[in-house]
Phi, psi and omega in degrees: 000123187296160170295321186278324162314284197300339152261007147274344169295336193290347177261328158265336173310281184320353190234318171283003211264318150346265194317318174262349144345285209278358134321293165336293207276337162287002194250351196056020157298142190315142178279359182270326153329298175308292185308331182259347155302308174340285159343308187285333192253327174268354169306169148004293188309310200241287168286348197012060146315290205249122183239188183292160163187154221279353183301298205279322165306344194257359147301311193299302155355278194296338167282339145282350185285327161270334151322250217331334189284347187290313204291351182282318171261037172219007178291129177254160184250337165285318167304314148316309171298326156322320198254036179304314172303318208268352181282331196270346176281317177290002198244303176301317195288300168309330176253337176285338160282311171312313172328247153009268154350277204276316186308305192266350194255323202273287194294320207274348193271331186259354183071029162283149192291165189282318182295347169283299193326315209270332156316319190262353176287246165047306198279319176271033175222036197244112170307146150297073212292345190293316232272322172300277207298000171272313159326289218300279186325345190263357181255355192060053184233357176287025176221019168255177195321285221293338177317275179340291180324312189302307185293286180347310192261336146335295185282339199270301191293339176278318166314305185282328166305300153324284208311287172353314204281290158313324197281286196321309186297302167320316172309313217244341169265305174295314195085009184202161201282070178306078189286332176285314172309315152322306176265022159281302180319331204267330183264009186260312186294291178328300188323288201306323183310289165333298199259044177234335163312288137004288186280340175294331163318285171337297230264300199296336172291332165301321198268340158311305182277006153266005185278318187323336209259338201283127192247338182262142169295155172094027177302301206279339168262009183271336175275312165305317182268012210247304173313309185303325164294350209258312160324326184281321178272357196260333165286342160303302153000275205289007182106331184276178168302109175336334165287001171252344165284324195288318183261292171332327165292321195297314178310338186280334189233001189295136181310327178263021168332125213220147097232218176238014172230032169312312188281007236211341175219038184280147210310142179267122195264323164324325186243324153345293176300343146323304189280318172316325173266015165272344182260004179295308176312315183276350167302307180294294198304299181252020169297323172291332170292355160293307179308278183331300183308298174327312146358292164295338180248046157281117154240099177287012170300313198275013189269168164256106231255356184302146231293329207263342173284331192279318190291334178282335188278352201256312216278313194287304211280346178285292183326301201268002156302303195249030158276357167278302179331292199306293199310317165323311185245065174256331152016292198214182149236021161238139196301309190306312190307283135035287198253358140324268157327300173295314147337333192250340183268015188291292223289127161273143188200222182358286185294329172305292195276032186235331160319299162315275207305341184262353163284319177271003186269306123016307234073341184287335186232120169274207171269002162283277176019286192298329202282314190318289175353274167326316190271318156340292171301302192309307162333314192269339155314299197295322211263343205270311152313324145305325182255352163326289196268006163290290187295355176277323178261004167301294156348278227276022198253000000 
């Protein structure tokens, strides 16, 4: 992408994504709402200001990337772990029905092979953790029972949603099932969970003790984006999603920072807190730019807008709501919570449309298909924040 194209996609991304943010949230709807209509008007569908490149997902990227390290430094890791159980139900449940679901519904309604189907059941069952927990943060609500819950099975489906992903690209390349490479990827994935917080402790007291030495200003947000990069590839590295490098830091630097090496790495709270408001501007500047991009890499042109066509993307876009929703309120026993968690587990985004691209790049998926696909995350992106924040002011009443 020449320079002079990409910083005006970057001004519009950044100005439309503002304005209409800050439209949404008067209106009183979620700013992440706002923001991939943003994504929708000036993209493809409507304006073709802006179309995807491959410049700008690896921007939109890092902005999720940096959402997930805020919400990471507000994580308690003993609270998670407490709600482990019930993360892990809502989690299993959240990929075996949509699987399923979406999966048999896709074949026999679009005519399609059971292997594109099962690409596109697949596809629907990796939650958006960004998409949630920034509703769940514009509510105070990421450090409540069901916050936990949500980010635990958030994070487990997207985690399963790789494996997935990899087994299925091996499959559609070889033609045959590699179990041991699988449960290497899956003991690769564990490790980086466990032992990368820690190590992120480990790594700040050393930076501490070179900030004493530091004479040019901006040490702490240089340390902060220094970390996120290094995380993000060492979780890409190990198999997981890179946005999980990004949320270990954050855990790393979290004031309830938990580990078996506590007595041995307690929190410097001083200067932690430093780098945390130093990495807040830029958490605010490019988080929003994901959302917009999803937005963008929308083309409704490529739909069949025709009445069996629109009834069939309504049917799929039901489908894959409300087999998350169901999974949601396995959650508690108490109902609001309940619908807290099916809420939050709607919306599909990042792993979903990695899904899409990796199918249709595969072959396995075509281009009606990838659009149909593509417009399904999206929908459920738009719809999932919405009833997210409906049952939330329901809560506050």
């Amino acid at each position: 992408m020449a320079i002079d194209n990409f910083v005006m996609a970057l001004f519009l991304i950044l100005v439309g994504g503002r304005l209409f943010g800050e439209l949404s949230a008067r209106l009183g709807f979620p700013s992440v709402v706002g923001e991939v209509t943003a994504g929708i008007i000036i993209g493809p569908s409507l304006l073709n200001w802006v179309t995807p490149h491959s410049t700008l997902a690896i921007i939109a990227e890092l902005g999720v990337i940096l959402l997930l390290f805020d919400i990471g430094c507000e994580t308690s890791i003993k609270r998670l772990a407490h709600s482990g159980h019930k993360a892990m139900r809502v989690a299993l449940l959240g990929i075996a029905i949509p699987l399923f679901a979406c999966g048999i519904a896709s074949m026999y309604w679009l005519a399609i092979p059971p292997f594109t189907a099962l690409f596109f059941g697949c596809a629907l069952t990796a939650t958006s953790i960004g998409i949630s927990m920034r509703v769940l943060s514009l509510n105070n609500q990421t450090q409540s029972v069901a916050g936990h819950i949500i980010l635990g099975a958030a994070v487990i489906d997207d985690i399963v949603g790789v494996i997935l992903l990899s087994v299925l690209f091996n499959f559609a390349s070889s033609g045959e099932f590699a179990i041991g490479s699988t449960l290497m990827l899956f003991s690769m994935i564990a490790a980086f969970i466990i032992f990368s917080p820690p190590l992120v402790r480990t790594i700040i007291y050393l930076t501490r003790w070179l900030h004493l030495k530091a004479s040019i200003p901006g040490y702490e947000v240089m340390v902060v984006m220094a970390l996120i990069c290094l995380f993000a590839w060492l979780a890409h590295w190990f198999g997981t999603p890179a946005i999980l490098g990004g949320f270990a830091v954050g855990m790393g630097l979290s004031r309830q920072f938990t580990s078996p090496f506590n007595r041995y790495l307690k929190n410097p709270f001083a200067f932690t807190h430093k780098l945390e408001e130093s990495a807040k501007p830029l958490v605010q500047l490019f988080s929003p730019i994901f959302f917009v991009y999803v937005g963008i890499s929308l083309d409704l042109s490529q739909l069949d807008l025709s009445l069996m066509g629109i009834i069939l993307l309504l049917g799929l876009t039901l489908i894959a709501v409300a087999a998350k929703f169901v999974a949601g309120l396995a959650a508690s026993s108490d109902w609001q919570e309940r619908c807290i968690v099916g809420s939050a587990m709607v919306p599909r985004g990042e792993v979903g449309l990695v899904f899409a691209e990796m199918g249709r790049q595969l072959g396995v998926i075509h281009a009606k298909e990838f659009a149909i696909l593509v417009m399904v995350i999206a929908l459920t992106t738009l719809v999932g924040p919405l009833m997210l924040k409906l049952t939330l002011s329901r809560q506050a009443k």
